[in-house]
mmCIF file of C-alpha atoms in Angstrom:
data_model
loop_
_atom_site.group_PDB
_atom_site.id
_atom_site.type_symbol
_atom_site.label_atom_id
_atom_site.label_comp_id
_atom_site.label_asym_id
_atom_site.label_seq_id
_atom_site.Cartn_x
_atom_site.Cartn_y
_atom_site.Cartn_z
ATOM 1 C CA UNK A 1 -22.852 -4.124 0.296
ATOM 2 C CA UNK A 2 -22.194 -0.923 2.343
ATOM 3 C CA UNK A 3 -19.692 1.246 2.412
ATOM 4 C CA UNK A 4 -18.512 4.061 4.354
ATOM 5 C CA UNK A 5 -15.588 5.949 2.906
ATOM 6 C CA UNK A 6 -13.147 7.430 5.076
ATOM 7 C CA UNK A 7 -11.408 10.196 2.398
ATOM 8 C CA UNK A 8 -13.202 11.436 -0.102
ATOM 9 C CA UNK A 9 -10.564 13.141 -2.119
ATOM 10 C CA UNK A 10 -9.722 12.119 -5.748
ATOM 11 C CA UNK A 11 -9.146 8.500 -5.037
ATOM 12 C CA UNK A 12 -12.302 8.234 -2.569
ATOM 13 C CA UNK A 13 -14.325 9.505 -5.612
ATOM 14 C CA UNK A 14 -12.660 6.672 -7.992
ATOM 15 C CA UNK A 15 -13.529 4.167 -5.179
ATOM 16 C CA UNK A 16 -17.053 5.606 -4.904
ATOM 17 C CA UNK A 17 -17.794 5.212 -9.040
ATOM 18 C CA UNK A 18 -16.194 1.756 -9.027
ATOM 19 C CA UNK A 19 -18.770 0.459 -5.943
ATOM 20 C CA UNK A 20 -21.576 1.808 -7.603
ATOM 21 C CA UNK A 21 -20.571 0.591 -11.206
ATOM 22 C CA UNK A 22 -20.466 -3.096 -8.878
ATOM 23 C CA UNK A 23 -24.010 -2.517 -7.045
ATOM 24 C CA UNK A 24 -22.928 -1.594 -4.020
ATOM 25 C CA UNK A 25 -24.172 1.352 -1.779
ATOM 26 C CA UNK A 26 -22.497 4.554 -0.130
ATOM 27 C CA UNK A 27 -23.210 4.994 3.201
ATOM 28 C CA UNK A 28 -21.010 7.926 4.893
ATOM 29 C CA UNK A 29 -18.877 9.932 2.190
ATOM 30 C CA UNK A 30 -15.984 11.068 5.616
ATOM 31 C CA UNK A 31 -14.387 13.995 5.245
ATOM 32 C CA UNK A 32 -12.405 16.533 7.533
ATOM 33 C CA UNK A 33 -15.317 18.618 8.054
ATOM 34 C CA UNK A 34 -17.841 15.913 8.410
ATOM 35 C CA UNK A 35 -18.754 13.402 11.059
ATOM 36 C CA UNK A 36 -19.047 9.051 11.272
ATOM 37 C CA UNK A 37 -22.508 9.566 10.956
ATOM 38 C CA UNK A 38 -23.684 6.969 9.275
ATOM 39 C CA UNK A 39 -20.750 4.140 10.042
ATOM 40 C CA UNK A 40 -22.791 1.834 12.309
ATOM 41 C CA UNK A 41 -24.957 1.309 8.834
ATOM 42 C CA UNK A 42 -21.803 0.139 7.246
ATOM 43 C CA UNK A 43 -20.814 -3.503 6.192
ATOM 44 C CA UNK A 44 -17.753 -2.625 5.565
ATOM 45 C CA UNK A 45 -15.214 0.568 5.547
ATOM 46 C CA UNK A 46 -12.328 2.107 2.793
ATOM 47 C CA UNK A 47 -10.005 4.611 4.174
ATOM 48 C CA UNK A 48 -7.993 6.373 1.680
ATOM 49 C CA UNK A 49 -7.277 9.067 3.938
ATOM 50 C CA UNK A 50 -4.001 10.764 4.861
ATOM 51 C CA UNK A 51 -0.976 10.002 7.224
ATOM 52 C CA UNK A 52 -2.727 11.974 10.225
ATOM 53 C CA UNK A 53 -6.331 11.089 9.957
ATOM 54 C CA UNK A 54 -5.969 7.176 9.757
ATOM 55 C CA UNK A 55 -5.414 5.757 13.140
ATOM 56 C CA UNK A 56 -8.295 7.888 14.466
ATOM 57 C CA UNK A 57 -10.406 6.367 10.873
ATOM 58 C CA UNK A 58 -9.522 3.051 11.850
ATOM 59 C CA UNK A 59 -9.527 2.562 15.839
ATOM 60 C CA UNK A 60 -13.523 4.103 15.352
ATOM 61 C CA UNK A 61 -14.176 1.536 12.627
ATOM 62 C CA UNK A 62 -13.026 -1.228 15.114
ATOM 63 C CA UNK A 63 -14.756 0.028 18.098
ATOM 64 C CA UNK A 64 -17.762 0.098 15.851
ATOM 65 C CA UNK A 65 -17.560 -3.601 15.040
ATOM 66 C CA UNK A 66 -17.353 -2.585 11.569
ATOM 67 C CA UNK A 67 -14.546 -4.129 9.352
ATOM 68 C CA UNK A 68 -12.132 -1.953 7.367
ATOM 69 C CA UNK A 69 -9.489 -1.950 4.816
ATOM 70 C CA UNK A 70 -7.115 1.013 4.933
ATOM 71 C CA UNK A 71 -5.232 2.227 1.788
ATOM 72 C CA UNK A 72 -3.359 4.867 4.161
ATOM 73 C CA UNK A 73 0.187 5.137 4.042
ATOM 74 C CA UNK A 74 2.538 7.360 6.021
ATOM 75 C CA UNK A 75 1.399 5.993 9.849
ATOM 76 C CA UNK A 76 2.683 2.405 9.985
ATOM 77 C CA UNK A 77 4.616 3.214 13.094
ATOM 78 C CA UNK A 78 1.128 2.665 14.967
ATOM 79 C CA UNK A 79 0.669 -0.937 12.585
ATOM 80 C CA UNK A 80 0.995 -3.087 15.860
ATOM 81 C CA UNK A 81 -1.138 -1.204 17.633
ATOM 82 C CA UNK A 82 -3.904 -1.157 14.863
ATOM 83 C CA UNK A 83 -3.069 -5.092 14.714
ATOM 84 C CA UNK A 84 -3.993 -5.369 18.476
ATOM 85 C CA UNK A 85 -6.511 -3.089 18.363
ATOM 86 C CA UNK A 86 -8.666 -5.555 15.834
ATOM 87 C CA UNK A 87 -7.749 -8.575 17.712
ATOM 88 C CA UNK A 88 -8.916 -7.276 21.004
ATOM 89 C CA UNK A 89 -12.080 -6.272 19.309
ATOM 90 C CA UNK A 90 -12.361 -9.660 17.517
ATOM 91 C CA UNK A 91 -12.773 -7.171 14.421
ATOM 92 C CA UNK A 92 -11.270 -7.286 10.731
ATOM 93 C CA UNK A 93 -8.458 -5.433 9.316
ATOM 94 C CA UNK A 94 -6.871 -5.633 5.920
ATOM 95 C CA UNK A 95 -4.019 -3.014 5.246
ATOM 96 C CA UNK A 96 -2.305 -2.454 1.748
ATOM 97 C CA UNK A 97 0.460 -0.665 0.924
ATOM 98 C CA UNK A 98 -1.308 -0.507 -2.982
ATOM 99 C CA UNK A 99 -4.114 -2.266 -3.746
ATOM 100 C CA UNK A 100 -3.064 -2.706 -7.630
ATOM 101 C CA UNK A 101 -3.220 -6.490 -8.597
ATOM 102 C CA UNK A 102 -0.124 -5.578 -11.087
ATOM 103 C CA UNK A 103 2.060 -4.458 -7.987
ATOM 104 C CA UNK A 104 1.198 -7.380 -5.911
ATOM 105 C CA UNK A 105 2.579 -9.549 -8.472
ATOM 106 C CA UNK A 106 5.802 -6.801 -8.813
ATOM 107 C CA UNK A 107 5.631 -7.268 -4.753
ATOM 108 C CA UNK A 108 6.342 -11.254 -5.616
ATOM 109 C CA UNK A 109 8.396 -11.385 -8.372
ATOM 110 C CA UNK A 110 10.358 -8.535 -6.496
ATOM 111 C CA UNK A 111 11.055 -10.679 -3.352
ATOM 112 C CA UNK A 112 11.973 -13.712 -5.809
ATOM 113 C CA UNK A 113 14.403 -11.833 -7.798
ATOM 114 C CA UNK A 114 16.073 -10.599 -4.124
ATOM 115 C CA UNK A 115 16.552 -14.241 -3.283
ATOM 116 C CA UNK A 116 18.431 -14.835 -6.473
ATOM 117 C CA UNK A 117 20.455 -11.774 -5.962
ATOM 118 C CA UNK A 118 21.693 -12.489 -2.523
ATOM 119 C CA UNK A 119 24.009 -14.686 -3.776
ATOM 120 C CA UNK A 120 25.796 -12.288 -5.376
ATOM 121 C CA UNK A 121 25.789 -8.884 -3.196
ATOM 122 C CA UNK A 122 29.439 -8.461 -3.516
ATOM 123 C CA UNK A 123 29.040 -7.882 -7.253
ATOM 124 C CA UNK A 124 25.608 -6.159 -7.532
ATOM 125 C CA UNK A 125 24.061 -3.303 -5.325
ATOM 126 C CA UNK A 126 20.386 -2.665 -4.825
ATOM 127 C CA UNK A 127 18.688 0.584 -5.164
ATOM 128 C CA UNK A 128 15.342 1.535 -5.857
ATOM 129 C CA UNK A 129 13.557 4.581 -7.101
ATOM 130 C CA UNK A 130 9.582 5.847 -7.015
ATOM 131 C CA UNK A 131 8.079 8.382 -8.224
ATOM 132 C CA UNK A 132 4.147 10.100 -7.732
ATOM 133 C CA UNK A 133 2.365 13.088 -7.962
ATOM 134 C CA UNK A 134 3.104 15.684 -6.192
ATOM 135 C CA UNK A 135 -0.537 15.642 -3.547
ATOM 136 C CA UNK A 136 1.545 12.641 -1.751
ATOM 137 C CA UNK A 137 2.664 13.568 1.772
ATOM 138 C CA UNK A 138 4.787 10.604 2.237
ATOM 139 C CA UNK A 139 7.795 9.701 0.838
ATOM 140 C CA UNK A 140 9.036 7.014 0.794
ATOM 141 C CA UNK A 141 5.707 5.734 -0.747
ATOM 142 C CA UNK A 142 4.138 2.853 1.320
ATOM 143 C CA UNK A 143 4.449 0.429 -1.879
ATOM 144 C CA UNK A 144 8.302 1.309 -2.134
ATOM 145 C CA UNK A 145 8.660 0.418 1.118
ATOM 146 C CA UNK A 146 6.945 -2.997 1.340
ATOM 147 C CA UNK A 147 9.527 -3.789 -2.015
ATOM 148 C CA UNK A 148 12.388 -2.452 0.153
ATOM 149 C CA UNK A 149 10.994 -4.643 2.982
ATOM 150 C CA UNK A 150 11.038 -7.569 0.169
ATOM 151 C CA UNK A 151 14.474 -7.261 -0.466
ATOM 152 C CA UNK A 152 15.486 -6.625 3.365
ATOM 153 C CA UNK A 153 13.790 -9.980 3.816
ATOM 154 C CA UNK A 154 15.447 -12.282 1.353
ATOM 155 C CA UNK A 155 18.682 -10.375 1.694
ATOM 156 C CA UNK A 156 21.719 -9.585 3.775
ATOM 157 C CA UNK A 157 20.122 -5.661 3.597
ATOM 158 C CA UNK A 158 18.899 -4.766 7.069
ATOM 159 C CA UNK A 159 17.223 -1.272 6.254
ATOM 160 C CA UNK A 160 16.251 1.399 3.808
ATOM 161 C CA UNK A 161 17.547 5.259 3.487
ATOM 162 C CA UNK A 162 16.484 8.314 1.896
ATOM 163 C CA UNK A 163 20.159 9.274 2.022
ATOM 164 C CA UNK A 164 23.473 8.629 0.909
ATOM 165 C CA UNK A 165 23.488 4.298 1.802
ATOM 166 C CA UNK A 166 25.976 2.092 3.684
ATOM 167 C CA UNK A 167 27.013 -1.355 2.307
ATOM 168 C CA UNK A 168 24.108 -3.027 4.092
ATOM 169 C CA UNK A 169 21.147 -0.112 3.659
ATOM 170 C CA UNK A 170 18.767 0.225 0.102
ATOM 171 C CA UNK A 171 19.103 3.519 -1.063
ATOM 172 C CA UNK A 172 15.330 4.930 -2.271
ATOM 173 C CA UNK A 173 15.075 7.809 -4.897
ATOM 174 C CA UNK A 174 11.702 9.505 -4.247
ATOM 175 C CA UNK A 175 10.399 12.101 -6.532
ATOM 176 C CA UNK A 176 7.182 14.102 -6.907
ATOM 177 C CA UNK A 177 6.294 14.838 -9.975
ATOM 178 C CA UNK A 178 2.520 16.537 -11.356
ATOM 179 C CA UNK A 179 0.442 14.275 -11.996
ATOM 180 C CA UNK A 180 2.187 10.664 -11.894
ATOM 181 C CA UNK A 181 -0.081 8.187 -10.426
ATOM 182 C CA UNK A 182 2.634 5.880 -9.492
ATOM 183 C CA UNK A 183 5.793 4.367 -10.733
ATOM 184 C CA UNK A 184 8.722 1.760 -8.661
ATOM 185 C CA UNK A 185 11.605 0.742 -9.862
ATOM 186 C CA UNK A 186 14.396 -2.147 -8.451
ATOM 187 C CA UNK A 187 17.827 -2.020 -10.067
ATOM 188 C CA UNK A 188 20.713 -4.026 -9.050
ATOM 189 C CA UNK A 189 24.089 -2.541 -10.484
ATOM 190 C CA UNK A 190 26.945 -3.811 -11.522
ATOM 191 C CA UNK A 191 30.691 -2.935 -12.936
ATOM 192 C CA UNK A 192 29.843 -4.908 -15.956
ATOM 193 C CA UNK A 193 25.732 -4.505 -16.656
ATOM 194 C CA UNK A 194 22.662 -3.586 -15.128
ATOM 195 C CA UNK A 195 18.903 -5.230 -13.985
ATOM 196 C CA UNK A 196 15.988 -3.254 -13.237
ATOM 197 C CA UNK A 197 12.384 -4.466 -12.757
ATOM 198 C CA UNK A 198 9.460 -1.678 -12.871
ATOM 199 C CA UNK A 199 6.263 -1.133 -12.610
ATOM 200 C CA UNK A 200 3.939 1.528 -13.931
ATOM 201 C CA UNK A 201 0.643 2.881 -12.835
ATOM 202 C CA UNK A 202 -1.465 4.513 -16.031
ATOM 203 C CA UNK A 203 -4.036 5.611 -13.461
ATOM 204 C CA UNK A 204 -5.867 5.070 -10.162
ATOM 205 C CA UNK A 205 -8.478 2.956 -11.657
ATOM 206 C CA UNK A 206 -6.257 -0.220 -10.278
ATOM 207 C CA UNK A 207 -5.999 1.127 -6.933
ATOM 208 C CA UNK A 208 -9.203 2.050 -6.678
ATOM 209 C CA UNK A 209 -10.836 -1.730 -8.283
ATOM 210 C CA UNK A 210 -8.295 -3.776 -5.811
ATOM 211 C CA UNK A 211 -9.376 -1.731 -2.618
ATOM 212 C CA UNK A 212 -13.402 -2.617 -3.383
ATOM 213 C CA UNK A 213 -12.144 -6.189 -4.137
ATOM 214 C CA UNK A 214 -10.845 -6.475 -0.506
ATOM 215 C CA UNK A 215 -13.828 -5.029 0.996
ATOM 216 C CA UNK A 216 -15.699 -7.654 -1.050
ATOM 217 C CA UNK A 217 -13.565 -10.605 0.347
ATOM 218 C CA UNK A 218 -12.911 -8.881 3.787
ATOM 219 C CA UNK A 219 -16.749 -9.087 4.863
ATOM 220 C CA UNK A 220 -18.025 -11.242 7.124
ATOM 221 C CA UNK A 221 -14.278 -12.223 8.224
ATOM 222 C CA UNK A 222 -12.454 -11.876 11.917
ATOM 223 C CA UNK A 223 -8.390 -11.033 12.107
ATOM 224 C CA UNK A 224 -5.847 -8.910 9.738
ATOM 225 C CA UNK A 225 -5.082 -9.385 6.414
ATOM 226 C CA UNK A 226 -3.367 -8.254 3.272
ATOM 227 C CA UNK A 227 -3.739 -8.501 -0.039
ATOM 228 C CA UNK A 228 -1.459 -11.612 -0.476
ATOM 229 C CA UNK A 229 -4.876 -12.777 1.146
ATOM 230 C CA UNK A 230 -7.209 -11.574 -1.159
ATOM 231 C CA UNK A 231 -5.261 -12.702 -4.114
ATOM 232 C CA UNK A 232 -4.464 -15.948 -2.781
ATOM 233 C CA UNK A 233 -0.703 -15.385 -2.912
ATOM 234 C CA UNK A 234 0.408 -16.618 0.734
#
């Protein structure tokens, strides 16, 4: 398989060892100061870019017929466009918030727990708390909020805030800290005791390993998917 990677920071280098540890090739190694040469050779594209760059990464990879999964966070306010974009190209999109098999079972059990705990918002309150490195432009991170999302959709919570929360908003903690590849945490409070579920990145190598995966299963598909798809989870 080809690849073209769109970022070639430390993750795009973790993504480029783990495709050539699986056979594949590197075709087009993008970065701000280079060009898509080298795209239209592609099978399939990675973007592990940043907030700015990735709508421009992926509207070229769809106009180029050539499918891509985006690791991107920070820009989902264009999503629906991207969404149309691929379907009026008859092209192939596949978007993840983290790529980590680990957190797309926390994404699960973290949408399960919610429906359990909706029964019983007047007694415990839901906040969350993430934490990464300190190279991350966003905040919150994209993973914390498709697990606020979770919640917000098996739940009487309607949003999520950075700041001090009303009775029906998640409240999200998000620090940077050097050198933390990832870590989210869901607690639900109460007067009485306390439940928290986590999850703990040791490095990027699980990032990195899902994101080739989905290139793997994206190619030679049409339409927009997630990694629920990949992992058979829907």
């Amino acid at each position: 398989m080809k690849i073209a990677l769109l970022g070639y920071g430390k993750m795009g280098k973790v993504i480029e060892s783990i495709a050539l540890n699986r056979g594949h090739e590197i075709v087009l190694r993008k970065t701000s100061t280079t060009s898509f040469e080298g795209l239209n050779t592609a099978d399939v594209a990675i973007d592990f870019s940043i907030p700015s760059v990735a709508v421009d990464n992926i509207t070229t990879c769809l106009e180029a017929g050539v499918p891509v999964v985006s690791g991107t966070t920070g820009w989902l306010d264009q999503y629906d466009t991207m969404v149309a974009l691929c379907k009026a190209q008859d092209g192939a999109f596949l978007y993840g918030s983290n790529f980590s098999l680990g957190v797309n079972l926390f994404f699960e059990l973290n949408a399960y727990l919610a429906q359990m705990m909706a029964k019983f918002t007047t007694v415990y309150k839901v906040s969350m708390k993430e934490i990464h490195h300190t190279q991350k432009l966003d905040a919150p991170s994209g993973t914390a909020i498709s697990l606020a999302n979770g919640i917000i959709a098996n739940s009487a919570y309607d949003t999520w805030t950075l700041d001090q929360p009303t009775d029906q908003q998640i409240h999200i903690d998000a620090q940077r800290i050097e050198n933390v590849p990832g870590t989210h945490s869901v607690f639900y409070n109460s007067d009485v005791d306390f439940i928290e579920i986590k999850h703990v990145a040791h490095n990027r190598e699980g990032f990195a390993l899902g994101s080739v995966l989905a290139a793997e299963w994206l190619v030679g598909k049409k339409g927009v998917y997630s990694m629920k798809d990949v992992l058979s989870l829907t």
